[in-house]
């Protein structure tokens, strides 16, 4: 039987106290709904349907690149049963339907696979256990332990409220059966809603077996209703990422102080100090060391390179045995070969820097090609922007750029050139010569310091 997945995401999320629809709030850099869709895809469903309502256009707009999602609008928010009913016309009648929530981000694919397998015989629900099941729906079983129904907390009597097993909301059933049960669900309950959970009692009445599956831990099935719950799940996610890195042999100064918001791949003997943030795709080669308080986004770093404290690397490729920082900034298109040194308050953008070159202090290198063994002095600026267009600066091998030089692009500093400190270079320099472009220094031997006027 093929699998169709319905994700419920029409809720407003009032308790988030935000303009942003709840399912678009980010956890580890990706929206809650993005996490759910990513996990859903791991089950390779024939169809993925997302039910939207509140701020539905904004939710849909966040996924415009994903054309494989069927969006269904629930105009009136009449309950979870009603939400599933809106999606059913788009479901293959012969398929099995898995219902997920858009605000439960840490759900694991393996748990869902177990649930789908358990639904072979009829209806399967994912349940968990807590000492106090709070506002969750209670799983009511008979004396033989068979599931009888789900009672919502608000409709439960004292005895039912004491039940510790609760409904995560996730269930799996054959589409045709689900449609038939839902057509019998009414709104006669405390919230005046069509409860999806009412299908359990209807299945039982028909003699359809109801099986239960449990998650490996409660956090995997917890939903986000407030910023507090969001922060708690973010912490769980953060810990999971840190654990995975430790298991892979990465040294973390403090596993509680690292944020991986994407994919971080590490070779052997990588060391990461505290408070570093890794976003999107980051690859670190063997023996790479990252100092404290660094941010790396879409970066690959080859073996032996050291990134010192407070550096920000974004969209950069760094070769082996480089030394970056402290306080360095690599921007998109920065491409560094081996043994390059980029020091404090140096910014590199859309530039290739050849092996063994150095810019150790206070410089801007943008839209440039820098050769090998070049020394870029403190305060050097490539003036790449004329107010309208960007131009390239080429610095060939073995050049020495004195401190505080301004290189006005387009310009070429030919192989082996020396540029005198404080020069403004707007014409190409000849190879192997010293070029100085600044006012000549003069001294006035007859000069006297000004004297104070004496009064009358
Ligand atoms: C629901 C379950 C409850 C379970 C709990 C787990 C029902 C009746 N109750 O309760 O047993 O313990 O989830 O979190 O199903 N939604 C829509 N349209 C609607 C209503 C809800 O899309 O008309 C979506 C929400 O956006 C959310 C999910 O369905 O993603 C659950 O809705 P919510 O209101 O949080 O359900 P609960 O009352 O908490
Ligand atoms: Ca909820």
Coordinates of C-alpha atoms and ligand atoms in Angstrom, one line a residue:
X1 CA 0.0 0.0 0.0
X2 CA 1.4 3.4 -0.9
X3 CA 2.0 6.1 1.7
X4 CA 0.4 9.5 1.8
X5 CA 1.5 12.0 4.5
X6 CA -0.7 14.8 5.8
X7 CA 1.0 17.5 7.9
X8 CA -1.3 19.6 10.0
X9 CA -0.1 23.2 10.1
X10 CA -3.1 25.5 10.3
X11 CA -2.7 26.5 13.9
X12 CA -2.0 30.1 14.8
X13 CA 0.3 29.6 17.7
X14 CA -1.0 32.5 19.8
X15 CA 1.3 31.6 22.7
X16 CA 4.4 32.3 20.5
X17 CA 3.4 36.0 20.8
X18 CA 4.7 36.7 17.3
X19 CA 3.7 38.0 13.9
X20 CA 5.5 35.0 12.3
X21 CA 3.2 31.9 11.9
X22 CA 4.2 29.2 14.4
X23 CA 5.5 26.6 12.0
X24 CA 7.9 29.2 10.5
X25 CA 9.8 29.8 13.7
X26 CA 13.3 28.5 13.3
X27 CA 14.9 25.7 15.3
X28 CA 18.6 25.4 14.6
X29 CA 18.3 27.7 11.6
X30 CA 15.4 25.9 9.8
X31 CA 11.7 26.4 10.3
X32 CA 9.7 23.9 12.4
X33 CA 7.8 22.9 9.3
X34 CA 11.0 22.4 7.4
X35 CA 12.2 19.9 10.0
X36 CA 8.8 18.0 9.7
X37 CA 8.8 17.9 5.9
X38 CA 12.5 16.8 5.9
X39 CA 11.6 13.8 8.2
X40 CA 8.4 13.1 6.2
X41 CA 10.5 12.8 3.0
X42 CA 12.7 10.2 4.6
X43 CA 9.7 7.8 4.4
X44 CA 9.4 8.5 0.6
X45 CA 5.6 9.1 0.6
X46 CA 3.8 9.1 -2.8
X47 CA 2.2 12.3 -1.6
X48 CA 2.9 15.0 0.9
X49 CA 0.0 17.3 1.8
X50 CA 0.3 20.2 4.2
X51 CA -2.8 21.8 5.7
X52 CA -2.4 25.5 6.2
X53 CA -4.8 28.1 7.6
X54 CA -3.6 31.0 9.7
X55 CA -1.1 33.1 7.6
X56 CA -1.2 30.2 5.1
X57 CA 0.2 32.3 2.3
X58 CA 3.3 33.2 4.3
X59 CA 3.8 29.5 5.1
X60 CA 3.4 28.5 1.5
X61 CA 5.7 31.3 0.4
X62 CA 8.5 29.9 2.6
X63 CA 8.5 26.7 0.5
X64 CA 8.0 28.0 -3.1
X65 CA 11.1 26.1 -4.2
X66 CA 9.5 22.8 -3.1
X67 CA 7.0 22.0 -5.9
X68 CA 6.3 18.5 -4.6
X69 CA 4.1 19.7 -1.7
X70 CA 0.3 19.8 -2.1
X71 CA -1.0 22.7 -0.1
X72 CA -4.5 22.5 1.3
X73 CA -6.3 25.5 2.9
X74 CA -8.4 25.0 6.0
X75 CA -10.3 28.2 6.0
X76 CA -12.2 27.6 9.3
X77 CA -10.1 26.0 12.1
X78 CA -12.7 23.5 13.3
X79 CA -10.3 20.9 14.8
X80 CA -7.8 18.3 13.9
X81 CA -10.4 15.9 12.4
X82 CA -11.7 18.7 10.2
X83 CA -8.2 19.6 9.1
X84 CA -7.5 16.0 8.0
X85 CA -10.9 16.0 6.2
X86 CA -9.8 19.0 4.1
X87 CA -6.8 17.0 2.9
X88 CA -8.6 13.7 2.2
X89 CA -9.9 14.7 -1.3
X90 CA -6.2 14.9 -2.4
X91 CA -5.3 11.5 -0.9
X92 CA -5.1 8.3 -2.9
X93 CA -8.1 6.2 -1.6
X94 CA -6.0 3.1 -1.7
X95 CA -3.1 4.6 0.2
X96 CA -2.2 4.5 3.8
X97 CA -2.4 7.9 5.5
X98 CA 0.2 9.1 8.1
X99 CA -0.9 12.3 10.0
X100 CA 1.9 14.5 11.4
X101 CA 1.9 17.9 13.1
X102 CA 3.9 20.8 11.6
X103 CA 5.0 22.0 15.1
X104 CA 6.7 18.7 16.2
X105 CA 10.2 19.2 14.8
X106 CA 12.3 16.4 16.4
X107 CA 10.2 13.5 15.2
X108 CA 12.4 10.6 14.0
X109 CA 11.9 8.8 10.8
X110 CA 12.6 5.4 12.4
X111 CA 9.7 6.0 14.8
X112 CA 7.4 6.8 12.0
X113 CA 8.5 3.7 10.0
X114 CA 7.6 1.6 13.0
X115 CA 4.2 3.3 13.2
X116 CA 3.5 2.7 9.5
X117 CA 4.5 -1.0 9.9
X118 CA 2.2 -1.3 12.9
X119 CA -0.8 0.1 10.9
X120 CA -0.6 -3.1 8.7
X121 CA -3.5 -4.5 10.7
X122 CA -5.6 -1.4 11.0
X123 CA -5.0 1.8 13.0
X124 CA -1.7 2.7 14.7
X125 CA -1.2 5.6 17.1
X126 CA 2.0 7.0 18.5
X127 CA 1.7 7.4 22.3
X128 CA 4.1 8.5 25.0
X129 CA 4.1 8.4 28.8
X130 CA 4.6 11.2 31.4
X131 CA 3.9 11.4 35.1
X132 CA 1.5 14.2 34.4
X133 CA 0.1 14.1 30.9
X134 CA -1.0 17.8 31.2
X135 CA -3.2 19.0 28.3
X136 CA -2.6 16.0 26.1
X137 CA -5.3 13.5 25.1
X138 CA -5.4 10.4 27.4
X139 CA -5.1 6.9 26.0
X140 CA -8.0 4.9 27.6
X141 CA -7.4 1.1 27.6
X142 CA -9.6 -1.7 28.9
X143 CA -8.7 -4.3 31.5
X144 CA -7.0 -6.4 28.9
X145 CA -4.9 -3.4 27.9
X146 CA -6.5 -2.9 24.5
X147 CA -6.9 0.8 23.5
X148 CA -10.6 1.9 23.7
X149 CA -10.6 5.6 22.9
X150 CA -8.7 8.9 23.4
X151 CA -10.2 11.4 25.7
X152 CA -9.1 15.0 25.4
X153 CA -7.8 16.5 28.7
X154 CA -10.6 19.0 28.7
X155 CA -13.3 16.3 28.3
X156 CA -11.7 13.9 30.8
X157 CA -13.0 13.0 34.2
X158 CA -10.6 12.8 37.2
X159 CA -9.9 9.1 36.7
X160 CA -9.0 9.6 33.0
X161 CA -6.9 12.6 33.8
X162 CA -4.7 10.4 36.0
X163 CA -3.8 8.3 33.0
X164 CA -0.1 8.7 32.2
X165 CA -0.2 7.5 28.6
X166 CA -0.9 10.3 26.2
X167 CA -1.6 10.9 22.5
X168 CA 1.2 12.5 20.5
X169 CA -1.3 13.2 17.7
X170 CA 0.5 11.1 15.1
X171 CA -1.4 8.2 13.6
X172 CA -1.5 6.0 10.6
X173 CA -4.5 4.3 9.0
X174 CA -5.9 3.2 5.5
X175 CA -7.2 6.3 3.7
X176 CA -10.6 4.9 2.9
X177 CA -11.2 3.7 6.5
X178 CA -10.1 7.1 7.9
X179 CA -12.4 9.0 5.6
X180 CA -15.3 6.8 6.7
X181 CA -14.6 7.2 10.4
X182 CA -14.1 11.0 10.1
X183 CA -17.5 11.3 8.4
X184 CA -19.1 10.1 11.7
X185 CA -17.1 12.5 14.0
X186 CA -19.2 15.2 15.6
X187 CA -18.5 18.4 17.5
X188 CA -20.2 17.6 20.8
X189 CA -17.2 18.1 23.1
X190 CA -15.7 20.7 25.4
X191 CA -14.0 22.6 22.5
X192 CA -16.8 22.3 19.9
X193 CA -14.3 20.8 17.5
X194 CA -14.1 17.8 15.2
X195 CA -11.5 15.7 17.0
X196 CA -9.3 13.5 14.9
X197 CA -8.9 11.4 18.1
X198 CA -12.5 10.3 18.0
X199 CA -11.7 7.9 15.1
X200 CA -10.1 5.6 17.7
X201 CA -13.4 4.7 19.4
X202 CA -15.0 4.4 16.0
X203 CA -12.3 1.9 14.8
X204 CA -12.7 -0.1 18.1
X205 CA -16.5 -0.2 17.6
X206 CA -15.9 -1.8 14.1
X207 CA -13.5 -4.3 15.6
X208 CA -10.5 -2.8 13.9
X209 CA -7.4 -3.4 16.0
X210 CA -5.7 -0.3 17.4
X211 CA -1.9 -0.7 17.9
X212 CA 0.4 1.7 19.7
X213 CA 4.0 2.6 19.0
X214 CA 6.2 4.6 21.3
X215 CA 9.1 7.1 20.6
X216 CA 12.6 6.4 21.9
X217 CA 12.3 9.6 24.0
X218 CA 9.6 12.1 24.8
X219 CA 11.4 15.1 23.3
X220 CA 11.1 13.6 19.9
X221 CA 7.3 13.9 20.0
X222 CA 7.0 17.2 21.8
X223 CA 5.3 20.1 20.0
X224 CA 6.2 23.8 20.2
X225 CA 3.5 26.1 21.6
X226 CA 5.6 28.8 23.2
X227 CA 9.1 30.3 23.0
X228 CA 9.9 28.4 26.1
X229 CA 9.1 25.1 24.5
X230 CA 11.0 26.2 21.3
X231 CA 14.1 27.0 23.4
X232 CA 13.8 23.6 25.2
X233 CA 13.7 21.7 22.0
X234 CA 16.5 23.7 20.5
X235 CA 18.6 22.7 23.5
X236 CA 17.8 19.0 22.9
X237 CA 18.8 19.4 19.3
X238 CA 22.0 21.2 20.2
X239 CA 22.9 18.4 22.6
X240 CA 22.2 15.7 20.0
X241 CA 24.5 17.4 17.5
X242 CA 27.2 17.7 20.1
X243 CA 26.9 14.0 21.1
X244 CA 27.2 13.0 17.5
X245 CA 30.4 15.0 17.1
X246 CA 31.9 13.6 20.2
X247 CA 31.0 10.1 19.1
X248 CA 32.8 10.8 15.8
X249 CA 35.9 11.8 17.7
X250 CA 35.7 15.6 17.6
X251 CA 37.1 17.4 20.7
X252 CA 34.6 19.9 22.1
X253 CA 35.8 22.2 24.8
X254 CA 32.2 22.2 26.1
X255 CA 29.5 20.1 24.5
X256 CA 26.8 22.5 25.9
X257 CA 28.3 25.4 24.1
X258 CA 28.3 24.6 20.4
X259 CA 25.5 25.2 17.9
X260 CA 25.3 23.2 14.7
X261 CA 22.6 24.6 12.5
X262 CA 23.2 22.5 9.5
X263 CA 25.7 19.9 8.5
X264 CA 29.1 19.9 10.1
X265 CA 31.5 17.2 8.8
X266 CA 34.8 16.7 10.6
X267 CA 37.8 14.6 9.8
X268 CA 40.1 13.2 12.6
X269 CA 41.4 15.2 15.5
X270 CA 39.3 18.4 15.0
X271 CA 39.2 20.6 18.0
X272 CA 36.4 23.2 18.6
X273 CA 36.5 25.7 21.5
X274 CA 33.4 27.2 23.2
X275 CA 30.6 29.2 21.7
X276 CA 31.1 28.4 18.0
X277 CA 28.2 28.5 15.6
X278 CA 28.2 26.3 12.4
X279 CA 25.5 27.0 9.8
X280 CA 24.5 25.3 6.5
X281 CA 27.4 23.1 5.1
X282 CA 30.7 23.2 7.0
X283 CA 33.6 20.7 6.4
X284 CA 36.7 20.7 8.6
X285 CA 39.8 18.7 7.6
X286 CA 42.1 16.7 9.8
X287 CA 43.5 18.5 12.8
X288 CA 41.6 21.7 12.2
X289 CA 41.3 23.8 15.3
X290 CA 38.6 26.4 15.8
X291 CA 39.0 29.0 18.5
X292 CA 36.3 30.3 20.8
X293 CA 33.4 32.5 19.5
X294 CA 33.7 31.8 15.8
X295 CA 30.9 31.7 13.3
X296 CA 31.3 29.4 10.2
X297 CA 28.7 29.3 7.4
X298 CA 29.1 27.3 4.2
X299 CA 32.9 26.9 4.7
X300 CA 35.3 24.2 3.9
X301 CA 38.7 24.2 5.7
X302 CA 41.6 21.8 4.8
X303 CA 43.8 19.9 7.2
X304 CA 45.9 21.6 9.8
X305 CA 44.4 25.1 9.6
X306 CA 43.8 27.1 12.7
X307 CA 40.9 29.6 13.1
X308 CA 41.5 31.9 16.0
X309 CA 39.0 33.5 18.3
X310 CA 36.1 35.8 17.1
X311 CA 36.4 35.0 13.4
X312 CA 33.5 35.0 11.0
X313 CA 33.8 32.8 7.9
X314 CA 31.0 32.8 5.4
X315 CA 31.1 31.1 2.0
X316 CA 34.9 30.6 2.1
X317 CA 37.2 27.9 1.0
X318 CA 40.4 27.7 3.1
X319 CA 43.4 25.6 2.2
X320 CA 45.7 23.5 4.5
X321 CA 47.8 24.9 7.3
X322 CA 46.4 28.4 7.2
X323 CA 46.1 30.8 10.2
X324 CA 42.9 32.8 10.3
X325 CA 42.1 35.4 12.9
X326 CA 41.7 36.4 15.6
X327 CA 39.0 38.7 14.5
X328 CA 39.2 37.8 10.8
X329 CA 36.3 38.0 8.4
X330 CA 36.1 35.8 5.3
X331 CA 33.1 36.7 3.0
X332 CA 31.6 34.7 0.1
X333 CA 34.0 33.9 -2.6
X334 CA 37.1 34.0 -0.4
X335 CA 39.4 31.2 -1.6
X336 CA 42.6 30.7 0.2
X337 CA 45.4 28.3 -0.8
X338 CA 47.7 26.6 1.7
X339 CA 49.8 28.4 4.3
X340 CA 47.9 31.7 4.1
X341 CA 47.7 34.0 7.1
X342 CA 44.8 36.3 7.5
X343 CA 45.1 38.3 10.7
X344 CA 43.0 40.6 12.9
X345 CA 40.5 42.9 11.3
X346 CA 41.3 41.7 7.8
X347 CA 38.3 41.3 5.5
X348 CA 38.5 39.1 2.4
X349 CA 35.7 39.0 -0.2
X350 CA 35.5 37.3 -3.6
X351 CA 39.3 36.9 -3.8
X352 CA 41.7 34.2 -4.5
X353 CA 44.8 34.2 -2.3
X354 CA 47.8 32.1 -3.3
X355 CA 49.9 29.9 -1.1
X356 CA 52.1 31.4 1.6
X357 CA 50.6 34.9 1.3
X358 CA 49.9 37.0 4.3
X359 CA 47.6 39.9 5.3
X360 CA 48.2 40.1 9.0
X361 CA 46.5 43.3 10.2
X362 CA 43.7 45.7 9.3
X363 CA 43.2 45.2 5.5
X364 CA 40.5 44.9 2.9
X365 CA 41.0 42.5 0.0
X366 CA 38.0 42.4 -2.3
X367 CA 37.5 41.2 -5.9
X368 CA 41.2 40.4 -6.1
X369 CA 43.6 37.8 -7.3
X370 CA 46.6 37.6 -5.0
X371 CA 49.6 35.4 -6.0
X372 CA 51.9 33.4 -3.9
X373 CA 54.2 34.7 -1.1
X374 CA 52.6 38.1 -1.2
X375 CA 52.8 40.3 1.9
X376 CA 49.9 42.8 2.3
X377 CA 50.8 45.4 4.9
X378 CA 48.6 46.8 7.6
X379 CA 45.9 49.2 6.5
X380 CA 46.0 48.1 2.8
X381 CA 42.8 48.6 1.0
X382 CA 41.8 47.4 -2.5
X383 CA 39.5 50.1 -3.8
X384 CA 37.2 47.8 -5.8
X385 CA 34.1 50.0 -6.1
X386 CA 33.8 53.2 -8.1
X387 CA 30.3 53.9 -6.8
X388 CA 28.7 52.0 -9.7
X389 CA 30.9 49.0 -10.7
X390 CA 33.2 46.6 -9.1
X391 CA 36.7 46.2 -10.5
X392 CA 39.5 43.6 -10.0
X393 CA 42.9 44.0 -8.4
X394 CA 45.6 41.6 -9.4
X395 CA 48.6 41.2 -7.2
X396 CA 51.2 38.8 -8.7
X397 CA 53.6 36.5 -6.9
X398 CA 56.2 37.8 -4.5
X399 CA 54.9 41.3 -4.2
X400 CA 55.3 43.4 -1.0
X401 CA 52.6 45.9 -0.4
X402 CA 53.6 48.5 2.2
X403 CA 51.3 49.6 5.0
X404 CA 48.4 51.9 4.3
X405 CA 48.5 51.4 0.5
X406 CA 45.3 52.0 -1.5
X407 CA 45.2 50.0 -4.7
X408 CA 42.6 51.6 -7.0
X409 CA 41.1 48.9 -9.2
X410 CA 41.3 47.9 -12.0
X411 CA 45.0 47.7 -11.4
X412 CA 47.8 45.1 -11.6
X413 CA 50.7 44.9 -9.2
X414 CA 53.2 42.9 -11.3
X415 CA 55.4 40.1 -10.0
X416 CA 58.0 41.1 -7.4
X417 CA 56.7 44.7 -7.1
X418 CA 57.3 46.7 -3.9
X419 CA 54.7 49.3 -3.1
X420 CA 55.9 52.0 -0.7
X421 CA 53.8 52.6 2.5
X422 CA 51.0 55.1 2.1
X423 CA 50.9 54.9 -1.7
X424 CA 47.8 55.3 -3.7
X425 CA 48.3 53.1 -6.7
X426 CA 46.1 53.7 -9.7
X427 CA 48.4 52.6 -12.5
X428 CA 49.9 49.1 -13.0
X429 CA 53.3 48.8 -11.4
X430 CA 56.4 47.4 -13.2
X431 CA 57.7 44.1 -12.1
X432 CA 60.6 44.0 -9.6
X433 CA 60.7 47.7 -8.9
X434 CA 59.7 49.9 -5.9
X435 CA 56.8 52.1 -6.7
X436 CA 56.0 55.0 -4.4
X437 CA 53.0 57.2 -5.0
X438 CA 52.7 59.8 -2.2
X439 CA 53.7 63.4 -1.6
X440 CA 57.4 63.8 -1.0
X441 CA 58.4 64.4 2.5
X442 CA 59.9 67.9 3.1
X443 CA 61.3 69.6 6.2
X444 CA 61.7 73.4 6.7
X445 CA 64.9 74.3 8.5
X446 CA 63.9 78.0 9.1
X447 CA 60.6 77.0 10.7
X448 CA 59.8 78.4 14.1
X449 CA 57.1 77.1 16.4
X450 CA 54.2 79.6 16.9
X451 CA 54.6 81.8 19.9
X452 CA 51.8 83.1 22.2
X453 CA 50.7 86.7 21.7
X454 CA 51.6 88.8 24.7
X455 CA 48.9 91.3 25.8
X456 CA 49.4 95.1 25.4
Ligands
LIG1 C1 -4.1 17.4 19.9 C2 -4.8 16.1 20.1 C3 -4.4 15.6 21.5 C4 -2.9 15.4 21.5 C5 -2.2 16.7 21.2 C6 -0.7 16.5 21.0 C7 -7.0 16.3 19.0 C8 -8.4 16.5 19.2 N1 -6.2 16.4 20.2 O1 -4.5 18.3 20.8 O2 -5.0 14.3 21.8 O3 -2.5 15.0 22.8 O4 -2.7 17.2 19.9 O5 -0.1 17.7 20.8 O6 -6.5 15.9 18.0 N2 -4.6 21.9 13.6 C9 -5.0 22.3 12.4 N3 -6.3 22.7 12.2 C10 -7.2 22.7 13.2 C11 -6.7 22.3 14.5 C12 -5.4 21.9 14.7 O7 -4.3 22.3 11.4 O8 -8.4 23.0 13.0 C13 -3.2 21.5 13.8 C14 -2.4 22.5 14.6 O9 -1.7 23.5 13.8 C15 -1.4 21.6 15.3 C16 -2.1 20.3 15.4 O10 -3.1 20.3 14.4 O11 -0.2 21.4 14.5 C17 -2.6 20.0 16.8 O12 -3.5 21.0 17.1 P1 -3.7 21.5 18.6 O13 -4.7 22.6 18.6 O14 -2.3 21.9 19.1 O15 -4.2 20.2 19.3 P2 -4.4 20.0 20.8 O16 -5.7 20.5 21.2 O17 -3.2 20.4 21.5
LIG2 CA1 -0.7 21.4 20.7

